[in-house]
Coordinates of C-alpha atoms in Angstrom, one line a residue:
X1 CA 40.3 -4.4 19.1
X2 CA 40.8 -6.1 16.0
X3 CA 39.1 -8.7 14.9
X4 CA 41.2 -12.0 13.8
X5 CA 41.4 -13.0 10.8
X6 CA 39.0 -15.7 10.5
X7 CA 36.0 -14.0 12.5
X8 CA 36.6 -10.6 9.7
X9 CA 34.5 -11.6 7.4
X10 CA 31.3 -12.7 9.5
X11 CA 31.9 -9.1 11.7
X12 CA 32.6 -7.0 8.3
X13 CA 29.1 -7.7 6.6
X14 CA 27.4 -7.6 10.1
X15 CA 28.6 -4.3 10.5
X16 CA 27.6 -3.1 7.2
X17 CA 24.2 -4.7 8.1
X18 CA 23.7 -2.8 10.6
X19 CA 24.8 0.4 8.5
X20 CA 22.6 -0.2 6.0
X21 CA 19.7 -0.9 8.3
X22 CA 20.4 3.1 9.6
X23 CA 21.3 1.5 13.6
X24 CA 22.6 4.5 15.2
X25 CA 25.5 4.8 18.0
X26 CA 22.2 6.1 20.2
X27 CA 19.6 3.5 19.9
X28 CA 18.9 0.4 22.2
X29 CA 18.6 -2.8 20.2
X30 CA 16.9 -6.0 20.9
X31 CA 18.7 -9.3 19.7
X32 CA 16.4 -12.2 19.2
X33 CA 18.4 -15.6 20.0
X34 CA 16.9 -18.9 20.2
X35 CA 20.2 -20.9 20.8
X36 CA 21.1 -22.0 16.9
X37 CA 24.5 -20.7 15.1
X38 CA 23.2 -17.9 13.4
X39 CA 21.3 -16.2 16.2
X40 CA 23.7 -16.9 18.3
X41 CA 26.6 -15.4 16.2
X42 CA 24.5 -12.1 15.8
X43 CA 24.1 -11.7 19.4
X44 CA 28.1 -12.3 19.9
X45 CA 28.8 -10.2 16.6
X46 CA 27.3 -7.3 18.0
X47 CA 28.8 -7.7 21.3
X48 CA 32.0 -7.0 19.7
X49 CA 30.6 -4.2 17.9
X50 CA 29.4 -1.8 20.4
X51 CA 30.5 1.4 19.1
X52 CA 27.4 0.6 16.3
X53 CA 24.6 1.1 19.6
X54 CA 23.5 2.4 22.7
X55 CA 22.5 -0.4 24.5
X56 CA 22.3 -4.3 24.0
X57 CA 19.3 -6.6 24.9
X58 CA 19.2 -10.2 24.4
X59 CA 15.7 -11.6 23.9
X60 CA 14.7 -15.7 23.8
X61 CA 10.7 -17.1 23.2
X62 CA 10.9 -20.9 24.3
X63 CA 7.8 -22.6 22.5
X64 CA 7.8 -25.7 24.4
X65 CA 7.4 -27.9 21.5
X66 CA 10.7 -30.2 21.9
X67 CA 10.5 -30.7 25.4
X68 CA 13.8 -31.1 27.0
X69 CA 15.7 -29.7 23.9
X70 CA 13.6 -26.2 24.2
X71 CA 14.1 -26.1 27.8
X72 CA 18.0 -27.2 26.9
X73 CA 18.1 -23.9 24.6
X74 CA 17.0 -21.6 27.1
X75 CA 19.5 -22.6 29.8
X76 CA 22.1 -22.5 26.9
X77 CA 20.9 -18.5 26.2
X78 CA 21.1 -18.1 29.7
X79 CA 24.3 -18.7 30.5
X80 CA 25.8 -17.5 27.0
X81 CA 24.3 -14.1 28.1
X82 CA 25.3 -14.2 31.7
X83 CA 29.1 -14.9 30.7
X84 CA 28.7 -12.4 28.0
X85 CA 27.3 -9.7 30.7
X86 CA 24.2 -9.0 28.2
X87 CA 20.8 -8.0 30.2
X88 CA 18.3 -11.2 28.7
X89 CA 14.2 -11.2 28.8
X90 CA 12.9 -14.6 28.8
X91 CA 9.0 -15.5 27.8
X92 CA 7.9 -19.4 28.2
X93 CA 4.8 -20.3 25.2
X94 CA 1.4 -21.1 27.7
X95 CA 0.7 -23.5 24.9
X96 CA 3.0 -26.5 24.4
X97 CA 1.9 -27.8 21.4
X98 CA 4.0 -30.6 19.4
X99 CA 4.0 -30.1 15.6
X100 CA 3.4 -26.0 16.2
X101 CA 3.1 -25.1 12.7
X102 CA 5.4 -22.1 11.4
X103 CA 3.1 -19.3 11.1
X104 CA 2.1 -19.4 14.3
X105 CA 5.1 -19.9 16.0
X106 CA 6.6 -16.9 13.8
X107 CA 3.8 -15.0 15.6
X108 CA 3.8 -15.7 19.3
X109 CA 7.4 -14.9 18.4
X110 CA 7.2 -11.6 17.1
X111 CA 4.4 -10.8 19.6
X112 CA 6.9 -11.6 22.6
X113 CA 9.6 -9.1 20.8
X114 CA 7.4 -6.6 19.9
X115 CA 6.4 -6.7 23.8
X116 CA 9.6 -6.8 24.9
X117 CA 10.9 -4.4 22.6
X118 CA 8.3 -1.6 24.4
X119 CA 9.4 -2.9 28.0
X120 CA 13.0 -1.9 27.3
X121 CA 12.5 0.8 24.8
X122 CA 14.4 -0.8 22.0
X123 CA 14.7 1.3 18.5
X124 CA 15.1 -2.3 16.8
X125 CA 14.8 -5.8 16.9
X126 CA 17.2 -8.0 15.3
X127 CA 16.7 -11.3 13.9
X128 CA 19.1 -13.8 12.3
X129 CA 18.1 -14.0 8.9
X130 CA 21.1 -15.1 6.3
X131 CA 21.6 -15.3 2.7
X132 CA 20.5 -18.8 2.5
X133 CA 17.0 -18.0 4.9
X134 CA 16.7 -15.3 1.8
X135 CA 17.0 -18.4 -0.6
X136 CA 14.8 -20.7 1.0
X137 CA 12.3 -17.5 1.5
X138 CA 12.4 -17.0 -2.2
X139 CA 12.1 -20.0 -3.9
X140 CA 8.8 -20.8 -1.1
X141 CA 7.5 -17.8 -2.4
X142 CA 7.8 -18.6 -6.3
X143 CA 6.4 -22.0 -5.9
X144 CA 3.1 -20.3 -4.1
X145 CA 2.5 -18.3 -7.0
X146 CA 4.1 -14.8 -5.4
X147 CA 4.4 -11.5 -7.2
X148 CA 7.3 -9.1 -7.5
X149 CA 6.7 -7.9 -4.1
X150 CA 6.9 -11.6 -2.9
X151 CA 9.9 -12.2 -5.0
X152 CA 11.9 -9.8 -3.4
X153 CA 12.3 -11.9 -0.5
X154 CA 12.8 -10.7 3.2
X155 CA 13.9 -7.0 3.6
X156 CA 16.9 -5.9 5.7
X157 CA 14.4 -3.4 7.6
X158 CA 10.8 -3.9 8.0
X159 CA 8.8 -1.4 10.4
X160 CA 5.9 -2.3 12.7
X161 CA 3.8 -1.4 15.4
X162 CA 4.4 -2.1 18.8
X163 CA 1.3 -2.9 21.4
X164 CA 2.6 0.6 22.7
X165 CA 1.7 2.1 19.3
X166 CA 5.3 2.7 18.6
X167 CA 6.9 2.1 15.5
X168 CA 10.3 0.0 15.5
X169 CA 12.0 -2.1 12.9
X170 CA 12.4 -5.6 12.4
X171 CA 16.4 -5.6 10.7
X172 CA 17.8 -8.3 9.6
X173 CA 21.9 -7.6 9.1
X174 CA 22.7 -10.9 8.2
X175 CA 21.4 -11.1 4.4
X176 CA 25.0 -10.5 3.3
X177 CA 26.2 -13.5 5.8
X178 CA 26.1 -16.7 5.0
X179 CA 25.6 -19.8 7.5
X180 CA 29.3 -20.9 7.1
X181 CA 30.6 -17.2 8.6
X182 CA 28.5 -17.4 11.5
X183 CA 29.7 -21.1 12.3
X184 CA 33.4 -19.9 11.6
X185 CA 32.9 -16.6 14.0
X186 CA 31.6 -19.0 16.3
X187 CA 34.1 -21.1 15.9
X188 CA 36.8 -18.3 17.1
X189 CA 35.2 -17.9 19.8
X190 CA 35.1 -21.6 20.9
X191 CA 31.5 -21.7 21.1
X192 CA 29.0 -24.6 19.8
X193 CA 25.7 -23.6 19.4
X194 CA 22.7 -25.9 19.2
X195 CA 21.5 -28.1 16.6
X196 CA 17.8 -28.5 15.7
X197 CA 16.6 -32.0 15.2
X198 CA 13.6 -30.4 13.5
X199 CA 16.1 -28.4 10.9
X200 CA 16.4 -31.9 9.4
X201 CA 12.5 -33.3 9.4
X202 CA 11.5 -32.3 5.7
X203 CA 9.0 -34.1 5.6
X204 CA 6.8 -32.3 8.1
X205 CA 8.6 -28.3 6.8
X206 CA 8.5 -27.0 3.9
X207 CA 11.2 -24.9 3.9
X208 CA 13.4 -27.6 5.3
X209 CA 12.1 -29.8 2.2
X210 CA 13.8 -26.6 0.1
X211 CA 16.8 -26.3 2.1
X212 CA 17.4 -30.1 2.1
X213 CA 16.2 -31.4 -1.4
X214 CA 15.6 -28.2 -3.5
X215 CA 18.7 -26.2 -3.0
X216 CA 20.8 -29.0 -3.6
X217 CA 19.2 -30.0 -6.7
X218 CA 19.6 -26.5 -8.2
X219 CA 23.5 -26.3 -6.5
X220 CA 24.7 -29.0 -8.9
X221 CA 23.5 -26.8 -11.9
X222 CA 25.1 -23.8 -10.3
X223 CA 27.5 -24.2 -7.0
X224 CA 27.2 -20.7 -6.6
X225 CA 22.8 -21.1 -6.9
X226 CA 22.0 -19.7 -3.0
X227 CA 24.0 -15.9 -4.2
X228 CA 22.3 -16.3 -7.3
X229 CA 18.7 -16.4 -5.9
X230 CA 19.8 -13.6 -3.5
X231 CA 21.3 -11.5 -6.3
X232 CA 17.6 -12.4 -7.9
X233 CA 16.3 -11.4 -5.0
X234 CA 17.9 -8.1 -5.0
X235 CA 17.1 -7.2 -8.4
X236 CA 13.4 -7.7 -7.7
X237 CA 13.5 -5.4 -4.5
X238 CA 15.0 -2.3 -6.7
X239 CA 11.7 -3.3 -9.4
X240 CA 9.7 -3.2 -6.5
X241 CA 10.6 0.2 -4.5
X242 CA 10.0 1.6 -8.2
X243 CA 6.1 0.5 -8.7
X244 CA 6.2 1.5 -4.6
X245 CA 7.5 5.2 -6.0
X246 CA 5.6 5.2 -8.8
X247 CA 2.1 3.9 -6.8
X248 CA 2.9 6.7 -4.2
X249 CA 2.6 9.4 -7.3
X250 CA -0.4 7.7 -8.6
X251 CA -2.4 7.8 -5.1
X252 CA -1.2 11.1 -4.8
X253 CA -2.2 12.3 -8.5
X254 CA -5.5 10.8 -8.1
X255 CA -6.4 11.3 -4.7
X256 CA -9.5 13.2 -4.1
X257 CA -11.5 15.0 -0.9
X258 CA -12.2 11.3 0.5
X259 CA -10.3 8.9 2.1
X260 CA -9.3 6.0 -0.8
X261 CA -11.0 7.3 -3.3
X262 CA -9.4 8.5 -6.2
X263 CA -9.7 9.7 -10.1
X264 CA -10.6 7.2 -12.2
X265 CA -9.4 8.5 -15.3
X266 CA -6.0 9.1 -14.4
X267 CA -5.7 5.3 -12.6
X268 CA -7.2 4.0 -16.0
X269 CA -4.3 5.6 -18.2
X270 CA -1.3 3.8 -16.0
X271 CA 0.6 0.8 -16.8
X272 CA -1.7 -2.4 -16.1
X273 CA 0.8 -3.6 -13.1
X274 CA 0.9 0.1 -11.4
X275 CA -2.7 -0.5 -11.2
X276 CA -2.6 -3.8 -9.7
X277 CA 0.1 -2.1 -6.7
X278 CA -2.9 0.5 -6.2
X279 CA -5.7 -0.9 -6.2
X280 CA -3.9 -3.3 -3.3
X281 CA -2.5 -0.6 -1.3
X282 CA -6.5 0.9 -1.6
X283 CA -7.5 -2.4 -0.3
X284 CA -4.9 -3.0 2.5
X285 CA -6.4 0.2 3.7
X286 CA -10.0 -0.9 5.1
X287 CA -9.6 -4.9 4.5
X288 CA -9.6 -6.9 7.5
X289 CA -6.4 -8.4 8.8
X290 CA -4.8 -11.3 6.7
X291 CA -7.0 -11.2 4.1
X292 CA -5.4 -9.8 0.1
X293 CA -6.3 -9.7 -3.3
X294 CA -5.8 -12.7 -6.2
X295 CA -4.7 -12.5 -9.5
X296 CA -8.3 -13.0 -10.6
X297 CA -9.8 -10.2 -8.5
X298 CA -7.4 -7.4 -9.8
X299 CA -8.1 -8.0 -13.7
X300 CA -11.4 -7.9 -12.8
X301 CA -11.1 -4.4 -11.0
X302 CA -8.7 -3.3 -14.0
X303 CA -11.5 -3.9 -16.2
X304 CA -14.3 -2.3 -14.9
X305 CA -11.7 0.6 -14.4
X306 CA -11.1 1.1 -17.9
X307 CA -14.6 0.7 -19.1
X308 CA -15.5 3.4 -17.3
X309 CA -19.0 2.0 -16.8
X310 CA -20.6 2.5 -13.0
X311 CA -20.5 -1.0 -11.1
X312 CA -19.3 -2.4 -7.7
X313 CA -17.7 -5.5 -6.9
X314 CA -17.3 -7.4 -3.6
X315 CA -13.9 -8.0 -2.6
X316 CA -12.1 -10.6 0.0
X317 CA -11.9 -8.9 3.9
X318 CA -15.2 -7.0 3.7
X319 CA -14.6 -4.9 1.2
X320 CA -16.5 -3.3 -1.4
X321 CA -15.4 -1.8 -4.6
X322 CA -17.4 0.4 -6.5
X323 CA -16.4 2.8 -9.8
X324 CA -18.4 5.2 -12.2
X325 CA -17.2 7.3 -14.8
X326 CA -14.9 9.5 -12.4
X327 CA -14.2 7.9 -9.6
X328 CA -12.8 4.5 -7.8
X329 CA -13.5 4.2 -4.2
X330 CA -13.1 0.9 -1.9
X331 CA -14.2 1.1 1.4
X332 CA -15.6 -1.5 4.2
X333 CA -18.7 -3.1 3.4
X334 CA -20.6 -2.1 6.8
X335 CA -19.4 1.5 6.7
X336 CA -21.9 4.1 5.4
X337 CA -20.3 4.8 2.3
X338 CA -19.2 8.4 1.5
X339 CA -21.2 10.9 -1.0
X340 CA -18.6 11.4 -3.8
X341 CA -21.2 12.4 -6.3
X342 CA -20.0 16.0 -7.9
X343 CA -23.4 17.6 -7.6
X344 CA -25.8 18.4 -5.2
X345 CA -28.7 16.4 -3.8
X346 CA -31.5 17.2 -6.4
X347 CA -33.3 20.5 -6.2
X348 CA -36.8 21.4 -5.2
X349 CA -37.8 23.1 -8.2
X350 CA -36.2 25.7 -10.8
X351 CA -34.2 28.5 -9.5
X352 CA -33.1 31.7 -11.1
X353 CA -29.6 32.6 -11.5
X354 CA -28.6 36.3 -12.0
X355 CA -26.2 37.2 -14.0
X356 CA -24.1 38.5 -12.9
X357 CA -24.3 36.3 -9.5
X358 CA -24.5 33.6 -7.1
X359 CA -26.6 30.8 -6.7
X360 CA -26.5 28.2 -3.6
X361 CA -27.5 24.6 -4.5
X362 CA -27.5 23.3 -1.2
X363 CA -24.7 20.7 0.1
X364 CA -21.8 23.2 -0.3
X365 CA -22.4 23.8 -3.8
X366 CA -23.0 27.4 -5.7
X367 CA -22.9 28.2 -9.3
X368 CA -22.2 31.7 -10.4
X369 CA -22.2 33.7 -13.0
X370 CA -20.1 37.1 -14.1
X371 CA -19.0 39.1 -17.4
X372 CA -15.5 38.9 -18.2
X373 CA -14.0 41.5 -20.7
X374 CA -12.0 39.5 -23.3
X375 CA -9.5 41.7 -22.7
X376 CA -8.9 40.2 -19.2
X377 CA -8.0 36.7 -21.1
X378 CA -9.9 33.7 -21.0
X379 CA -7.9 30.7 -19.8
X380 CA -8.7 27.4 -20.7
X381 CA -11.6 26.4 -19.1
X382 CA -12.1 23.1 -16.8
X383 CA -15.0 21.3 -16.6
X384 CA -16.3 22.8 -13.5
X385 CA -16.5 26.1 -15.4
X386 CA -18.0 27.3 -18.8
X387 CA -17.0 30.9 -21.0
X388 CA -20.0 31.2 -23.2
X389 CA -21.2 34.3 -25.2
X390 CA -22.8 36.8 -23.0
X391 CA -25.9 37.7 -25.3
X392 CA -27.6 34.4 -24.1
X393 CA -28.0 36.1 -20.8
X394 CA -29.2 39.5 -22.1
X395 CA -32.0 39.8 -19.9
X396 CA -29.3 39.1 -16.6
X397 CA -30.7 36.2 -15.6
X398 CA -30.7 32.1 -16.2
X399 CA -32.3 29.2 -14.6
X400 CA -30.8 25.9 -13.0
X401 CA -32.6 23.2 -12.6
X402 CA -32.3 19.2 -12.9
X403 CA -33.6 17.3 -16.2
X404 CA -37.0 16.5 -17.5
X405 CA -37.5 13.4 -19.8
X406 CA -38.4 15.6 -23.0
X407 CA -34.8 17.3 -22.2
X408 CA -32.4 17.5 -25.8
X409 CA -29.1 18.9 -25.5
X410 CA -26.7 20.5 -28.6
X411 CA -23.6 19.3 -26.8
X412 CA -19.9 21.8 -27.7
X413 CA -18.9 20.6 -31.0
X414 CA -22.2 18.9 -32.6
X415 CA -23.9 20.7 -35.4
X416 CA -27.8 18.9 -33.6
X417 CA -29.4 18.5 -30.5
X418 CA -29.3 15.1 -29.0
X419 CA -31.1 13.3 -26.3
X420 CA -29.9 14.1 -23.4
X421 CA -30.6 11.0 -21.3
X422 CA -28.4 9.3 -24.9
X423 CA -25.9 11.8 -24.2
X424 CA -25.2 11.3 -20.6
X425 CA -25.2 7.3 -21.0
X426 CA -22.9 8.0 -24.2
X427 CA -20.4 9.9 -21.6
X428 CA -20.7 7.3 -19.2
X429 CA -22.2 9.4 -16.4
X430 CA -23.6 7.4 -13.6
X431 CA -27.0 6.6 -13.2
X432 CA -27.3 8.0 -10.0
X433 CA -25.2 11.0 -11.3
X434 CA -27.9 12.1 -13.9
X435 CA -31.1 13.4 -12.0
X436 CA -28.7 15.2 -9.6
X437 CA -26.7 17.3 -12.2
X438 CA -28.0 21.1 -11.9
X439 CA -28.4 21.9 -15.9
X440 CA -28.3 25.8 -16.4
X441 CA -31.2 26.8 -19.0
X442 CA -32.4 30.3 -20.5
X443 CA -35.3 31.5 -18.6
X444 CA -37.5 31.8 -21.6
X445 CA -37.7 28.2 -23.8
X446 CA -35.8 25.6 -20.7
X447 CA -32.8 25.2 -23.5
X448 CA -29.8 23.9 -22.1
X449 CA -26.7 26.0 -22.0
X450 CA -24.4 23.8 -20.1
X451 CA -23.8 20.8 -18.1
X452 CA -21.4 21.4 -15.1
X453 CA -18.7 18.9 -15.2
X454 CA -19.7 17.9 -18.5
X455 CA -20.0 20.1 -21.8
X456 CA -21.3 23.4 -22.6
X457 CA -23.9 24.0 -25.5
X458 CA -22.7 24.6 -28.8
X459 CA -25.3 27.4 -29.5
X460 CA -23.7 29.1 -26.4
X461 CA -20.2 29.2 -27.2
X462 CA -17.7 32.4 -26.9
X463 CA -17.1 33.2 -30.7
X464 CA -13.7 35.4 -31.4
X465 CA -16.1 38.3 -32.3
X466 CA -17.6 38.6 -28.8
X467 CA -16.1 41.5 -26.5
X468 CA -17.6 39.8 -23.5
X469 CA -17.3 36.4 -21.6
X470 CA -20.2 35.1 -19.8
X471 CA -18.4 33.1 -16.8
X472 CA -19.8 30.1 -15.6
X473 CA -18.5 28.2 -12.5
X474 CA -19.7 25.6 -10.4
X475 CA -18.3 25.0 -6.8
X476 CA -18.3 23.3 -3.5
X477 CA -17.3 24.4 0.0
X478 CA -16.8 21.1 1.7
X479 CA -16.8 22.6 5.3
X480 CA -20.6 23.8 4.5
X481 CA -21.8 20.3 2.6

């Protein structure tokens, strides 16, 4: 049936709502109704538009906290739904409590849907949220100090999980409808939905103070000021599903073996706010519930990230963060943290390499050693392998061991050797890194031919007149560590 002409408009951007929000002509939703115009609208609205579902389920949470008026809006949900033949569940607050403050109202709320929303197997629950709730929601947000994820205001579809571990979304097909539509669908229909006394107290709700004195303030600059904030609104939820793209190529980039913790040098070289997205999406990850990071925590993390020096930092939620000069890692403060160390545990004593062959360092690790004609190519090496003149193991053997205090090095491009312990502090190697890292040394004089991970010796390099490649590589077989 056709709609009349002056329910279309209310019905034409529910029903896109619901197309954008991906509601299928299978799924069951659940409509959350408290009795007010817009609530009730949507309810009604998708009445009329059943070829958009499966099945239709009314839902109403009565908080107790206006007496008579609460228990008047539940008998006014009740009969709207019985007339309307739409199946209603019903759940009555244990806790009457006058002045309930928003937060927690909002959750007993969602906790009764989120129940409910298992009991009848709903795909989604929808709530009433228009374009001037997106307003309000916005301008709240700016005034606390939000960022661009806060500025983007309330999103059409947000998923959670259900006490039976399901996930459904929360969708909100109204953010295209405006108070006004829902009061003239209702209208149409003859229906008078109810009024909130407490819609009107600004002086005890703060978003009633921005819908009642704030709004209209900023309407007699620009009549058209509630679109404009949602346009604005918009804008910032297309900048921030890119830093979400581009923070979901970062983690991924950077990711290593353990869970959250990642590369630091790659996390180091992206744009300062990418940084910020990740290191909070690392901490929502092992942070206790409600708890997030400030401004003043994240360019605090950013820079000991870029100065690439080894330091931890204790975080909001129980959370600890903790960098060196290759990785970031946050993790729970009472776990047992995770070795991410790139060596072994230090060895016994000195061990002899053959060459060529194999060497196991304990931990999963092995270092081995083979010629390589230089006709088979030499690809640029990583720092987990070393080609190096074959000469220096003319006697088919090496040693690895870890360093001694009276250790100098002649690091790959230096004409001198070097301290080593200057050299490692120099390339911002850990502390705890250093006495772990198995240096590979000729058998005769204990000189160093290379550093796994780090640099080999200059005195060792692969000149263009060598035929043969001495091939270095160090590994680790995480199933035997």
């Amino acid at each position: 049936m056709r709609p009349k002409s002056d329910d279309r408009t209310f019905l034409l951007k529910l029903d896109a709502g619901l197309s954008t929000a991906g509601i299928l002509p299978e799924h069951s939703i659940l409509c959350a109704i408290s009795g007010g115009f817009d609530s009730t609208a949507l309810l009604l609205g998708c009445k009329r538009l059943q070829h958009r579902y499966r099945n239709l389920i009314a839902a109403h949470y009565n908080h107790r906290t206006r007496g008579n008026e609460s228990d008047g809006d539940e008998e006014f949900v009740r009969k709207l739904c019985a007339d309307a033949g739409i199946p209603l569940h019903v759940e009555r607050s244990n806790h009457p409590v006058e002045n309930l403050d928003e937060n927690s109202a909002r959750q007993e709320r969602y906790c009764f849907l989120a129940k409910t929303a298992d009991e009848v197997g709903a795909d989604a629950i929808l709530v009433a949220h228009t374009v001037e709730d997106q307003a309000e929601t916005v301008l709240l947000r700016i005034a606390r100090g939000t960022g661009l994820r806060g500025a983007n205001g309330m999103r059409a579809v947000r998923r959670i999980r259900t006490p039976a571990n399901r996930e459904v979304n929360i969708v909100r097909p109204m953010l295209r409808a405006t108070h006004r539509d829902a009061v003239i669908f209702l209208d149409s229909l003859q229906i008078t939905a109810s009024q909130y006394r407490s819609n009107d107290d600004w002086e005890r709700y703060a978003r009633n103070r921005i819908r009642h004195r704030v709004i209209p303030e900023l309407q007699e600059l620009n009549s058209n000021a509630i679109d404009a904030i949602a346009r604005f609104a918009s804008i910032m939820k297309s900048n921030s599903d890119l830093v979400e793209a581009l923070v979901r190529d970062a983690m991924s980039e950077s990711a290593t073996d353990t869970t959250n913790v990642h590369l630091r040098s790659h996390i180091a070289q992206l744009h300062p706010v990418i940084v910020a997205a990740t290191l909070t999406e690392m901490h929502k990850a092992v942070a206790e519930a409600n708890t997030q990071l400030d401004e003043a925590h994240l360019t605090r993390l950013i820079d000991l990230i870029r100065s690439g020096k080894s330091s931890s930092y204790d975080l909001p939620g129980g959370v600890m963060f903790s960098t060196d000069h290759m990785h970031i890692r946050m993790e729970n403060a009472n776990s047992v943290s995770s070795d991410v160390v790139p060596y072994p545990q230090p060895l016994n004593s000195t061990t002899e390499l053959a060459v060529p062959g194999e060497l196991d360092l304990g931990n999963g690790f092995t270092i081995t050693a083979s010629f390589i004609p230089r006709s088979a190519g030499i690809p640029i090496a990583s720092s987990d392998e070393a080609w190096l003149s074959s000469e220096i193991a003319s006697n088919n053997r090496l040693e690895v061991r870890n360093r001694r205090p009276s250790d100098r090095f002649n690091p790959l491009g230096m004409n001198q050797d070097v301290d080593l312990s200057d050299f490692l502090i120099k390339a911002k190697v850990a502390a705890s890194w250093r006495d772990r890292i198995p240096l590979v040394t000729l058998t005769d004089n204990g000189r160093i031919v290379w550093l796994p991970g780090l640099r080999p010796a200059e005195w060792a390099k692969l000149s263009p007149a060598h035929q043969t490649a001495l091939h270095l590589k160090i590994e680790r077989d995480h199933s035997r560590a």
